[in-house]
Amino acid sequence: MIFPRPMRAVALASCLLFMFLLYELFHSPKPIKEPRIVYPDMKVDPNLEETHEPAGKLWRADDYAADNPNAPRINATILSLVRNEEVDGMVQSMRDLERTWNHKFNYPWTFFNDVPFTEEFKQRTRVETKAKCRYETIPKEHWDVPSWINMDLFKESAKMLAEQDIQYGDLISYHQMCRWNSGLFYHHPALKDVRYYWRVEPKVHFFCDVDYDVFRYMQDHNKTYGFTINLYDAPQSIPTLWPETLKFINAHPEYVKDSTVNARAWLEDKQRRPEHNKKANGYSTCHFWSNFEIADMDFWRSQAYEDYFKHLDRAGGFFYERWGDAPVHSIALGLFEDASRIHWFRDIGYQHIPYFNCPKSEKCKGCVTGAFTDGEDFLYKEDCRPNWFKYVGMG
């Protein structure tokens, strides 16, 4: 019997579908990419070992209700620099942090923008938390390009950065953001009476339940700065940052902590990636990835840091190069602070594309334990944690 052509087509499609289903049922699944260590001297990624809360006194979520005027919250805030059009990503970040931590402690959220926030942004973010939300506009004098910057030179420099594939190097707003995050945010009037902050950006993820007050931890244990991810920077974006830093510390040696207690060796390492050190003129380019930072603003407000930022600001590298707040903060901490006051929050699972901090803990879900990235293999070489562990440790 000869079947009509439409019936033959249906029969063939059915056979192909059946064969596909059989293949999906019985073939070996694609293996999950396992965490990989590229540095032989870090034999085991510490995130593959069981991770616990920090040692010492911890404040639990007792009496931290949002409407409790006597709650043991200290003068701290969750801080976000965000645009109105990033509200979807901001809501996603808020949901993660509220679910894993802040619904227990109800610290306020403070949002900053260089333009006023829309009612939509305010409404959509307020419903994500029981805590107080503040919406602040950055003063024009803090955001505008300073008067001493030559805009013709900036445009030429931006072209050169773009030719070297330096991300965002040709966007004036990115340079303004880096400058503000480096040395101006803590001068905003809304933060006048605030000491600690947890920086949160849109589209980040938090994976682990955190059951203690991280701000109280910072205060009680005399910590200045907390990080999760430690990376190399693109040396082409900061070729004169270290030379300018050397000029500053040669003029102000009194600000530099003794080499037995600071992290200068981490900043100047040339063994792991010597080409980075060479291109950055003596700087390893290692830095704390500052899209996550829990910090004490008293450090940024100190005479040492204020003088350092003003020196860098006048040098022009925030615009003529792409000096980011991450290397600027990291260099200052590495030189002017005792390294023991810098804390790796290994128990806080975190992702900012494409990198992770994913500890081994029953409190964590949604990320691959020990994974540094879910991107291409070449990204593993950007991990500078081994240097930090080598020179400072895991405290």
mmCIF file of C-alpha atoms in Angstrom:
data_model
loop_
_atom_site.group_PDB
_atom_site.id
_atom_site.type_symbol
_atom_site.label_atom_id
_atom_site.label_comp_id
_atom_site.label_asym_id
_atom_site.label_seq_id
_atom_site.Cartn_x
_atom_site.Cartn_y
_atom_site.Cartn_z
ATOM 1 C CA MET A 1 0.000 0.000 0.000
ATOM 2 C CA ILE A 2 1.330 3.448 -0.906
ATOM 3 C CA PHE A 3 0.663 6.061 1.747
ATOM 4 C CA PRO A 4 -0.011 9.670 0.775
ATOM 5 C CA ARG A 5 2.993 11.991 1.021
ATOM 6 C CA PRO A 6 1.711 13.903 4.111
ATOM 7 C CA MET A 7 1.311 10.622 6.004
ATOM 8 C CA ARG A 8 4.825 9.555 5.008
ATOM 9 C CA ALA A 9 6.202 12.837 6.341
ATOM 10 C CA VAL A 10 4.382 12.400 9.648
ATOM 11 C CA ALA A 11 5.674 8.833 9.968
ATOM 12 C CA LEU A 12 9.260 9.926 9.285
ATOM 13 C CA ALA A 13 9.024 12.745 11.848
ATOM 14 C CA SER A 14 7.642 10.301 14.432
ATOM 15 C CA CYS A 15 10.529 7.888 13.844
ATOM 16 C CA LEU A 16 13.090 10.670 14.204
ATOM 17 C CA LEU A 17 11.443 11.885 17.405
ATOM 18 C CA PHE A 18 11.446 8.325 18.825
ATOM 19 C CA MET A 19 15.144 7.897 17.995
ATOM 20 C CA PHE A 20 15.953 11.256 19.626
ATOM 21 C CA LEU A 21 14.115 10.273 22.812
ATOM 22 C CA LEU A 22 16.002 6.978 22.956
ATOM 23 C CA TYR A 23 19.295 8.840 22.545
ATOM 24 C CA GLU A 24 18.449 11.290 25.320
ATOM 25 C CA LEU A 25 17.417 8.414 27.590
ATOM 26 C CA PHE A 26 20.477 6.214 27.201
ATOM 27 C CA HIS A 27 23.448 8.386 26.175
ATOM 28 C CA SER A 28 26.038 9.453 28.770
ATOM 29 C CA PRO A 29 25.330 12.960 30.066
ATOM 30 C CA LYS A 30 27.817 15.730 29.401
ATOM 31 C CA PRO A 31 30.124 15.890 32.416
ATOM 32 C CA ILE A 32 29.829 18.927 34.676
ATOM 33 C CA LYS A 33 32.930 21.078 34.527
ATOM 34 C CA GLU A 34 34.768 20.494 37.783
ATOM 35 C CA PRO A 35 36.569 23.295 39.616
ATOM 36 C CA ARG A 36 40.158 23.460 38.407
ATOM 37 C CA ILE A 37 43.265 24.806 40.078
ATOM 38 C CA VAL A 38 45.944 26.118 37.733
ATOM 39 C CA TYR A 39 48.546 26.982 40.372
ATOM 40 C CA PRO A 40 50.453 23.956 41.665
ATOM 41 C CA ASP A 41 51.353 25.568 44.997
ATOM 42 C CA MET A 42 47.671 25.847 45.954
ATOM 43 C CA LYS A 43 47.115 22.120 46.049
ATOM 44 C CA VAL A 44 43.537 22.308 47.339
ATOM 45 C CA ASP A 45 41.112 25.151 46.814
ATOM 46 C CA PRO A 46 39.994 26.045 50.358
ATOM 47 C CA ASN A 47 36.431 26.320 49.048
ATOM 48 C CA LEU A 48 36.518 22.538 48.549
ATOM 49 C CA GLU A 49 37.081 22.094 52.275
ATOM 50 C CA GLU A 50 34.234 22.340 54.770
ATOM 51 C CA THR A 51 33.486 25.998 55.406
ATOM 52 C CA HIS A 52 32.142 27.313 58.709
ATOM 53 C CA GLU A 53 31.247 30.672 60.159
ATOM 54 C CA PRO A 54 34.082 32.902 61.352
ATOM 55 C CA ALA A 55 35.454 32.134 64.793
ATOM 56 C CA GLY A 56 34.705 34.309 67.781
ATOM 57 C CA LYS A 57 31.704 36.240 69.001
ATOM 58 C CA LEU A 58 28.814 36.472 66.523
ATOM 59 C CA TRP A 59 25.535 38.347 66.856
ATOM 60 C CA ARG A 60 22.476 36.275 65.988
ATOM 61 C CA ALA A 61 19.144 37.479 64.628
ATOM 62 C CA ASP A 62 17.476 38.186 67.973
ATOM 63 C CA ASP A 63 15.454 41.389 68.321
ATOM 64 C CA TYR A 64 16.435 42.647 64.862
ATOM 65 C CA ALA A 65 12.856 43.366 63.747
ATOM 66 C CA ALA A 66 12.664 46.250 61.275
ATOM 67 C CA ASP A 67 10.302 48.215 63.533
ATOM 68 C CA ASN A 68 12.316 47.654 66.728
ATOM 69 C CA PRO A 69 13.910 50.993 67.710
ATOM 70 C CA ASN A 70 16.113 49.180 70.230
ATOM 71 C CA ALA A 71 17.450 46.576 67.794
ATOM 72 C CA PRO A 72 21.198 45.915 68.111
ATOM 73 C CA ARG A 73 21.861 47.149 64.568
ATOM 74 C CA ILE A 74 24.889 49.410 64.326
ATOM 75 C CA ASN A 75 25.378 52.433 62.037
ATOM 76 C CA ALA A 76 25.661 50.507 58.789
ATOM 77 C CA THR A 77 23.843 50.228 55.470
ATOM 78 C CA ILE A 78 23.606 48.155 52.319
ATOM 79 C CA LEU A 79 24.791 50.469 49.545
ATOM 80 C CA SER A 80 24.048 50.424 45.820
ATOM 81 C CA LEU A 81 24.998 52.744 42.985
ATOM 82 C CA VAL A 82 22.330 51.945 40.405
ATOM 83 C CA ARG A 83 20.458 53.467 37.463
ATOM 84 C CA ASN A 84 16.685 53.559 37.106
ATOM 85 C CA GLU A 85 16.840 51.255 34.092
ATOM 86 C CA GLU A 86 18.673 48.620 36.169
ATOM 87 C CA VAL A 87 15.699 48.065 38.454
ATOM 88 C CA ASP A 88 15.143 44.461 37.286
ATOM 89 C CA GLY A 89 18.719 43.509 38.133
ATOM 90 C CA MET A 90 18.566 45.397 41.416
ATOM 91 C CA VAL A 91 15.395 43.606 42.477
ATOM 92 C CA GLN A 92 17.018 40.260 41.709
ATOM 93 C CA SER A 93 20.067 41.153 43.863
ATOM 94 C CA MET A 94 17.832 42.370 46.676
ATOM 95 C CA ARG A 95 15.810 39.167 46.670
ATOM 96 C CA ASP A 96 18.976 37.088 46.986
ATOM 97 C CA LEU A 97 20.465 39.121 49.828
ATOM 98 C CA GLU A 98 17.164 39.485 51.667
ATOM 99 C CA ARG A 99 16.560 35.734 51.405
ATOM 100 C CA THR A 100 20.020 34.728 52.596
ATOM 101 C CA TRP A 101 20.731 37.446 55.162
ATOM 102 C CA ASN A 102 18.909 40.739 55.496
ATOM 103 C CA HIS A 103 15.380 39.481 56.226
ATOM 104 C CA LYS A 104 16.913 38.421 59.558
ATOM 105 C CA PHE A 105 18.737 41.682 60.342
ATOM 106 C CA ASN A 106 16.835 44.411 58.465
ATOM 107 C CA TYR A 107 19.700 46.780 57.763
ATOM 108 C CA PRO A 108 18.636 49.756 55.613
ATOM 109 C CA TRP A 109 19.238 49.954 51.880
ATOM 110 C CA THR A 110 20.745 53.184 50.511
ATOM 111 C CA PHE A 111 20.503 53.656 46.746
ATOM 112 C CA PHE A 112 22.554 56.242 44.859
ATOM 113 C CA ASN A 113 22.049 57.604 41.358
ATOM 114 C CA ASP A 114 23.416 60.577 39.438
ATOM 115 C CA VAL A 115 19.793 61.447 38.521
ATOM 116 C CA PRO A 116 16.661 61.257 40.698
ATOM 117 C CA PHE A 117 15.106 57.832 41.135
ATOM 118 C CA THR A 118 11.785 57.180 39.441
ATOM 119 C CA GLU A 119 8.677 56.234 41.372
ATOM 120 C CA GLU A 120 8.741 52.849 39.630
ATOM 121 C CA PHE A 121 12.256 52.171 40.959
ATOM 122 C CA LYS A 122 11.238 53.193 44.479
ATOM 123 C CA GLN A 123 8.038 51.150 44.483
ATOM 124 C CA ARG A 124 9.630 48.001 43.105
ATOM 125 C CA THR A 125 12.561 48.048 45.524
ATOM 126 C CA ARG A 126 10.551 48.944 48.630
ATOM 127 C CA VAL A 127 8.384 45.850 48.335
ATOM 128 C CA GLU A 128 11.464 43.583 48.425
ATOM 129 C CA THR A 129 12.418 44.397 52.013
ATOM 130 C CA LYS A 130 10.985 45.223 55.420
ATOM 131 C CA ALA A 131 13.994 47.437 56.065
ATOM 132 C CA LYS A 132 14.114 51.155 55.422
ATOM 133 C CA CYS A 133 15.054 52.291 51.903
ATOM 134 C CA ARG A 134 16.751 55.590 51.129
ATOM 135 C CA TYR A 135 17.009 57.075 47.637
ATOM 136 C CA GLU A 136 19.794 59.583 47.164
ATOM 137 C CA THR A 137 21.008 61.739 44.278
ATOM 138 C CA ILE A 138 24.753 62.262 43.914
ATOM 139 C CA PRO A 139 25.743 65.942 44.121
ATOM 140 C CA LYS A 140 26.737 67.363 40.765
ATOM 141 C CA GLU A 141 30.155 68.365 42.067
ATOM 142 C CA HIS A 142 30.866 64.744 43.042
ATOM 143 C CA TRP A 143 29.896 63.290 39.664
ATOM 144 C CA ASP A 144 30.958 65.815 37.064
ATOM 145 C CA VAL A 145 34.324 65.535 35.335
ATOM 146 C CA PRO A 146 36.717 67.708 37.359
ATOM 147 C CA SER A 147 37.877 70.994 35.862
ATOM 148 C CA TRP A 148 41.516 69.927 35.508
ATOM 149 C CA ILE A 149 40.726 67.100 33.088
ATOM 150 C CA ASN A 150 41.504 67.896 29.438
ATOM 151 C CA MET A 151 38.544 66.481 27.515
ATOM 152 C CA ASP A 152 40.432 66.343 24.212
ATOM 153 C CA LEU A 153 43.085 64.217 25.900
ATOM 154 C CA PHE A 154 40.337 62.077 27.458
ATOM 155 C CA LYS A 155 38.816 61.400 24.020
ATOM 156 C CA GLU A 156 42.181 60.366 22.608
ATOM 157 C CA SER A 157 42.871 58.173 25.620
ATOM 158 C CA ALA A 158 39.422 56.586 25.350
ATOM 159 C CA LYS A 159 40.150 55.647 21.727
ATOM 160 C CA MET A 160 43.399 53.999 22.769
ATOM 161 C CA LEU A 161 41.671 52.054 25.543
ATOM 162 C CA ALA A 162 39.014 50.863 23.082
ATOM 163 C CA GLU A 163 41.713 49.740 20.648
ATOM 164 C CA GLN A 164 43.235 47.656 23.466
ATOM 165 C CA ASP A 165 39.827 46.087 24.222
ATOM 166 C CA ILE A 166 39.658 47.641 27.681
ATOM 167 C CA GLN A 167 36.051 47.176 28.737
ATOM 168 C CA TYR A 168 34.084 50.423 29.189
ATOM 169 C CA GLY A 169 37.254 52.455 28.608
ATOM 170 C CA ASP A 170 35.495 54.746 26.146
ATOM 171 C CA LEU A 171 32.453 55.425 28.375
ATOM 172 C CA ILE A 172 32.766 58.695 30.275
ATOM 173 C CA SER A 173 30.117 57.551 32.771
ATOM 174 C CA TYR A 174 32.223 54.517 33.692
ATOM 175 C CA HIS A 175 35.199 56.738 34.512
ATOM 176 C CA GLN A 176 32.928 58.972 36.599
ATOM 177 C CA MET A 177 31.589 55.937 38.440
ATOM 178 C CA CYS A 178 35.099 54.623 39.215
ATOM 179 C CA ARG A 179 36.176 57.997 40.557
ATOM 180 C CA TRP A 180 33.045 58.338 42.717
ATOM 181 C CA ASN A 181 33.383 54.824 44.112
ATOM 182 C CA SER A 182 37.075 55.416 44.796
ATOM 183 C CA GLY A 183 36.984 58.577 46.817
ATOM 184 C CA LEU A 184 33.690 60.436 46.920
ATOM 185 C CA PHE A 185 30.808 58.141 47.881
ATOM 186 C CA TYR A 186 31.575 58.271 51.605
ATOM 187 C CA HIS A 187 31.322 62.082 51.536
ATOM 188 C CA HIS A 188 27.643 61.983 50.588
ATOM 189 C CA PRO A 189 25.543 63.670 53.301
ATOM 190 C CA ALA A 190 23.330 60.561 53.566
ATOM 191 C CA LEU A 191 26.333 58.612 54.860
ATOM 192 C CA LYS A 192 27.568 61.236 57.291
ATOM 193 C CA ASP A 193 26.617 59.193 60.352
ATOM 194 C CA VAL A 194 27.169 55.760 58.779
ATOM 195 C CA ARG A 195 30.350 53.816 59.409
ATOM 196 C CA TYR A 196 29.997 50.404 57.715
ATOM 197 C CA TYR A 197 28.519 49.429 54.355
ATOM 198 C CA TRP A 198 27.919 46.337 52.238
ATOM 199 C CA ARG A 199 28.141 47.154 48.557
ATOM 200 C CA VAL A 200 25.642 45.358 46.322
ATOM 201 C CA GLU A 201 25.297 45.757 42.563
ATOM 202 C CA PRO A 202 22.479 44.766 40.193
ATOM 203 C CA LYS A 203 22.461 41.216 38.778
ATOM 204 C CA VAL A 204 24.611 39.609 41.474
ATOM 205 C CA HIS A 205 23.773 36.396 43.310
ATOM 206 C CA PHE A 206 24.101 35.243 46.919
ATOM 207 C CA PHE A 207 23.985 31.497 47.595
ATOM 208 C CA CYS A 208 24.510 30.880 51.313
ATOM 209 C CA ASP A 209 22.459 31.529 54.427
ATOM 210 C CA VAL A 210 24.380 33.914 56.665
ATOM 211 C CA ASP A 211 23.071 33.750 60.228
ATOM 212 C CA TYR A 212 25.158 36.403 61.961
ATOM 213 C CA ASP A 213 25.357 40.192 61.770
ATOM 214 C CA VAL A 214 28.295 40.803 59.411
ATOM 215 C CA PHE A 215 28.579 44.453 60.439
ATOM 216 C CA ARG A 216 28.812 43.505 64.097
ATOM 217 C CA TYR A 217 31.455 40.955 63.112
ATOM 218 C CA MET A 218 33.502 43.691 61.430
ATOM 219 C CA GLN A 219 33.200 45.957 64.463
ATOM 220 C CA ASP A 220 33.786 43.342 67.168
ATOM 221 C CA HIS A 221 36.796 41.798 65.439
ATOM 222 C CA ASN A 222 38.429 45.070 64.381
ATOM 223 C CA LYS A 223 38.113 44.409 60.644
ATOM 224 C CA THR A 224 38.446 47.180 58.082
ATOM 225 C CA TYR A 225 37.560 45.414 54.855
ATOM 226 C CA GLY A 226 35.898 42.197 53.726
ATOM 227 C CA PHE A 227 36.027 40.583 50.281
ATOM 228 C CA THR A 228 34.993 37.393 48.504
ATOM 229 C CA ILE A 229 36.809 37.460 45.133
ATOM 230 C CA ASN A 230 40.429 38.414 44.453
ATOM 231 C CA LEU A 231 41.482 39.019 40.818
ATOM 232 C CA TYR A 232 44.123 40.342 38.452
ATOM 233 C CA ASP A 233 43.336 43.565 36.599
ATOM 234 C CA ALA A 234 44.062 44.435 32.978
ATOM 235 C CA PRO A 235 47.506 46.096 33.195
ATOM 236 C CA GLN A 236 46.805 48.181 30.071
ATOM 237 C CA SER A 237 44.093 49.999 32.028
ATOM 238 C CA ILE A 238 46.380 51.163 34.867
ATOM 239 C CA PRO A 239 49.974 51.642 33.570
ATOM 240 C CA THR A 240 50.714 54.721 35.702
ATOM 241 C CA LEU A 241 48.698 53.846 38.833
ATOM 242 C CA TRP A 242 51.629 52.201 40.626
ATOM 243 C CA PRO A 243 54.208 54.839 39.597
ATOM 244 C CA GLU A 244 51.849 57.527 40.926
ATOM 245 C CA THR A 245 51.411 55.496 44.097
ATOM 246 C CA LEU A 246 55.176 55.308 44.554
ATOM 247 C CA LYS A 247 55.417 59.082 44.139
ATOM 248 C CA PHE A 248 52.820 59.469 46.875
ATOM 249 C CA ILE A 249 54.341 57.065 49.404
ATOM 250 C CA ASN A 250 57.823 58.459 48.803
ATOM 251 C CA ALA A 251 56.402 61.839 49.813
ATOM 252 C CA HIS A 252 54.414 60.339 52.708
ATOM 253 C CA PRO A 253 56.292 57.332 54.109
ATOM 254 C CA GLU A 254 54.532 57.891 57.435
ATOM 255 C CA TYR A 255 51.296 56.496 55.979
ATOM 256 C CA VAL A 256 52.761 53.129 54.983
ATOM 257 C CA LYS A 257 52.442 50.262 57.458
ATOM 258 C CA ASP A 258 55.527 48.195 58.190
ATOM 259 C CA SER A 259 56.141 45.466 55.614
ATOM 260 C CA THR A 260 55.852 42.845 58.350
ATOM 261 C CA VAL A 261 52.152 43.633 58.780
ATOM 262 C CA ASN A 262 50.915 45.111 55.496
ATOM 263 C CA ALA A 263 50.184 43.334 52.189
ATOM 264 C CA ARG A 264 52.705 45.127 49.991
ATOM 265 C CA ALA A 265 54.252 41.832 48.866
ATOM 266 C CA TRP A 266 50.843 40.853 47.437
ATOM 267 C CA LEU A 267 50.746 44.131 45.517
ATOM 268 C CA GLU A 268 54.261 43.779 44.122
ATOM 269 C CA ASP A 269 54.386 40.045 43.348
ATOM 270 C CA LYS A 270 56.039 39.320 39.995
ATOM 271 C CA GLN A 271 56.327 35.531 40.146
ATOM 272 C CA ARG A 272 52.838 34.417 39.149
ATOM 273 C CA ARG A 273 52.122 36.720 36.230
ATOM 274 C CA PRO A 274 55.346 38.613 35.547
ATOM 275 C CA GLU A 275 53.934 40.159 32.369
ATOM 276 C CA HIS A 276 51.250 41.898 34.432
ATOM 277 C CA ASN A 277 53.806 43.306 36.827
ATOM 278 C CA LYS A 278 55.917 44.554 33.930
ATOM 279 C CA LYS A 279 53.049 46.214 32.048
ATOM 280 C CA ALA A 280 51.731 47.789 35.243
ATOM 281 C CA ASN A 281 55.228 49.075 36.092
ATOM 282 C CA GLY A 282 55.731 47.148 39.312
ATOM 283 C CA TYR A 283 52.165 46.351 40.363
ATOM 284 C CA SER A 284 50.963 42.752 40.298
ATOM 285 C CA THR A 285 47.447 44.101 39.456
ATOM 286 C CA CYS A 286 45.962 41.875 42.196
ATOM 287 C CA HIS A 287 42.891 43.470 43.731
ATOM 288 C CA PHE A 288 39.741 42.768 45.702
ATOM 289 C CA TRP A 289 36.790 42.706 43.317
ATOM 290 C CA SER A 290 34.949 45.614 44.814
ATOM 291 C CA ASN A 291 31.464 44.928 43.466
ATOM 292 C CA PHE A 292 31.370 42.998 46.742
ATOM 293 C CA GLU A 293 32.894 44.797 49.671
ATOM 294 C CA ILE A 294 31.968 45.100 53.319
ATOM 295 C CA ALA A 295 33.999 47.928 54.721
ATOM 296 C CA ASP A 296 34.597 50.491 57.431
ATOM 297 C CA MET A 297 34.337 53.990 55.947
ATOM 298 C CA ASP A 298 36.592 55.332 58.682
ATOM 299 C CA PHE A 299 39.468 53.952 56.610
ATOM 300 C CA TRP A 300 38.426 55.899 53.490
ATOM 301 C CA ARG A 301 37.932 58.983 55.682
ATOM 302 C CA SER A 302 41.410 58.682 57.184
ATOM 303 C CA GLN A 303 44.049 61.296 56.393
ATOM 304 C CA ALA A 304 46.204 58.718 54.616
ATOM 305 C CA TYR A 305 43.483 57.599 52.218
ATOM 306 C CA GLU A 306 42.075 61.078 51.633
ATOM 307 C CA ASP A 307 45.522 62.403 50.724
ATOM 308 C CA TYR A 308 46.169 59.387 48.514
ATOM 309 C CA PHE A 309 42.900 59.788 46.623
ATOM 310 C CA LYS A 310 43.475 63.510 46.098
ATOM 311 C CA HIS A 311 46.931 62.758 44.696
ATOM 312 C CA LEU A 312 45.525 60.196 42.269
ATOM 313 C CA ASP A 313 42.608 62.431 41.338
ATOM 314 C CA ARG A 314 44.922 65.272 40.353
ATOM 315 C CA ALA A 315 47.093 62.870 38.343
ATOM 316 C CA GLY A 316 44.134 62.305 35.996
ATOM 317 C CA GLY A 317 44.290 58.537 35.654
ATOM 318 C CA PHE A 318 40.610 58.053 36.430
ATOM 319 C CA PHE A 319 39.989 59.595 32.993
ATOM 320 C CA TYR A 320 43.178 59.317 30.943
ATOM 321 C CA GLU A 321 43.470 55.636 31.872
ATOM 322 C CA ARG A 322 40.809 53.410 33.432
ATOM 323 C CA TRP A 323 41.745 53.411 37.071
ATOM 324 C CA GLY A 324 39.026 51.464 38.851
ATOM 325 C CA ASP A 325 37.958 51.704 42.463
ATOM 326 C CA ALA A 326 38.966 48.050 42.930
ATOM 327 C CA PRO A 327 42.735 48.532 42.405
ATOM 328 C CA VAL A 328 42.684 51.934 44.115
ATOM 329 C CA HIS A 329 40.972 50.540 47.219
ATOM 330 C CA SER A 330 43.175 47.454 47.174
ATOM 331 C CA ILE A 331 46.468 49.327 46.869
ATOM 332 C CA ALA A 332 45.508 51.642 49.716
ATOM 333 C CA LEU A 333 44.505 48.719 51.930
ATOM 334 C CA GLY A 334 47.638 46.793 51.017
ATOM 335 C CA LEU A 335 49.908 49.700 51.969
ATOM 336 C CA PHE A 336 48.135 51.671 54.701
ATOM 337 C CA GLU A 337 46.356 48.931 56.663
ATOM 338 C CA ASP A 338 47.361 45.956 58.740
ATOM 339 C CA ALA A 339 46.639 42.897 56.584
ATOM 340 C CA SER A 340 45.110 41.098 59.573
ATOM 341 C CA ARG A 341 42.239 43.594 59.416
ATOM 342 C CA ILE A 342 41.274 42.432 55.919
ATOM 343 C CA HIS A 343 38.880 39.490 55.982
ATOM 344 C CA TRP A 344 38.009 36.884 53.345
ATOM 345 C CA PHE A 345 34.287 36.145 53.759
ATOM 346 C CA ARG A 346 34.751 32.595 52.543
ATOM 347 C CA ASP A 347 31.355 31.580 53.979
ATOM 348 C CA ILE A 348 29.390 34.049 51.809
ATOM 349 C CA GLY A 349 28.522 32.461 48.478
ATOM 350 C CA TYR A 350 28.600 35.123 45.777
ATOM 351 C CA GLN A 351 28.582 35.581 42.009
ATOM 352 C CA HIS A 352 29.179 38.550 39.788
ATOM 353 C CA ILE A 353 29.415 37.301 36.217
ATOM 354 C CA PRO A 354 31.657 35.485 35.399
ATOM 355 C CA TYR A 355 33.254 34.734 38.822
ATOM 356 C CA PHE A 356 32.115 32.923 41.979
ATOM 357 C CA ASN A 357 32.929 32.409 45.601
ATOM 358 C CA CYS A 358 31.194 29.099 46.328
ATOM 359 C CA PRO A 359 32.107 27.435 49.645
ATOM 360 C CA LYS A 360 31.436 23.885 50.741
ATOM 361 C CA SER A 361 28.678 24.302 53.290
ATOM 362 C CA GLU A 362 25.256 22.893 54.028
ATOM 363 C CA LYS A 363 24.089 26.515 54.138
ATOM 364 C CA CYS A 364 24.814 27.000 50.433
ATOM 365 C CA LYS A 365 22.818 26.040 47.368
ATOM 366 C CA GLY A 366 22.693 27.095 43.741
ATOM 367 C CA CYS A 367 26.417 27.153 42.904
ATOM 368 C CA VAL A 368 29.081 24.522 42.224
ATOM 369 C CA THR A 369 31.289 24.048 45.286
ATOM 370 C CA GLY A 370 34.782 25.375 44.634
ATOM 371 C CA ALA A 371 33.929 26.790 41.213
ATOM 372 C CA PHE A 372 35.758 30.004 40.390
ATOM 373 C CA THR A 373 33.965 30.613 37.090
ATOM 374 C CA ASP A 374 31.399 29.002 34.816
ATOM 375 C CA GLY A 375 33.105 30.634 31.843
ATOM 376 C CA GLU A 376 36.000 29.554 29.647
ATOM 377 C CA ASP A 377 39.093 27.870 31.082
ATOM 378 C CA PHE A 378 41.322 30.873 30.385
ATOM 379 C CA LEU A 379 39.444 32.810 33.088
ATOM 380 C CA TYR A 380 40.997 30.636 35.812
ATOM 381 C CA LYS A 381 44.296 32.448 35.458
ATOM 382 C CA GLU A 382 42.580 35.642 36.664
ATOM 383 C CA ASP A 383 42.239 34.185 40.176
ATOM 384 C CA CYS A 384 44.631 35.996 42.524
ATOM 385 C CA ARG A 385 43.533 34.252 45.711
ATOM 386 C CA PRO A 386 46.655 32.025 45.714
ATOM 387 C CA ASN A 387 48.781 35.157 46.009
ATOM 388 C CA TRP A 388 46.708 36.439 48.904
ATOM 389 C CA PHE A 389 46.910 33.085 50.679
ATOM 390 C CA LYS A 390 50.658 32.978 50.064
ATOM 391 C CA TYR A 391 51.485 36.409 51.434
ATOM 392 C CA VAL A 392 48.698 37.000 53.935
ATOM 393 C CA GLY A 393 46.761 33.814 54.689
ATOM 394 C CA MET A 394 43.076 32.945 54.818
ATOM 395 C CA GLY A 395 41.925 35.063 57.762
#
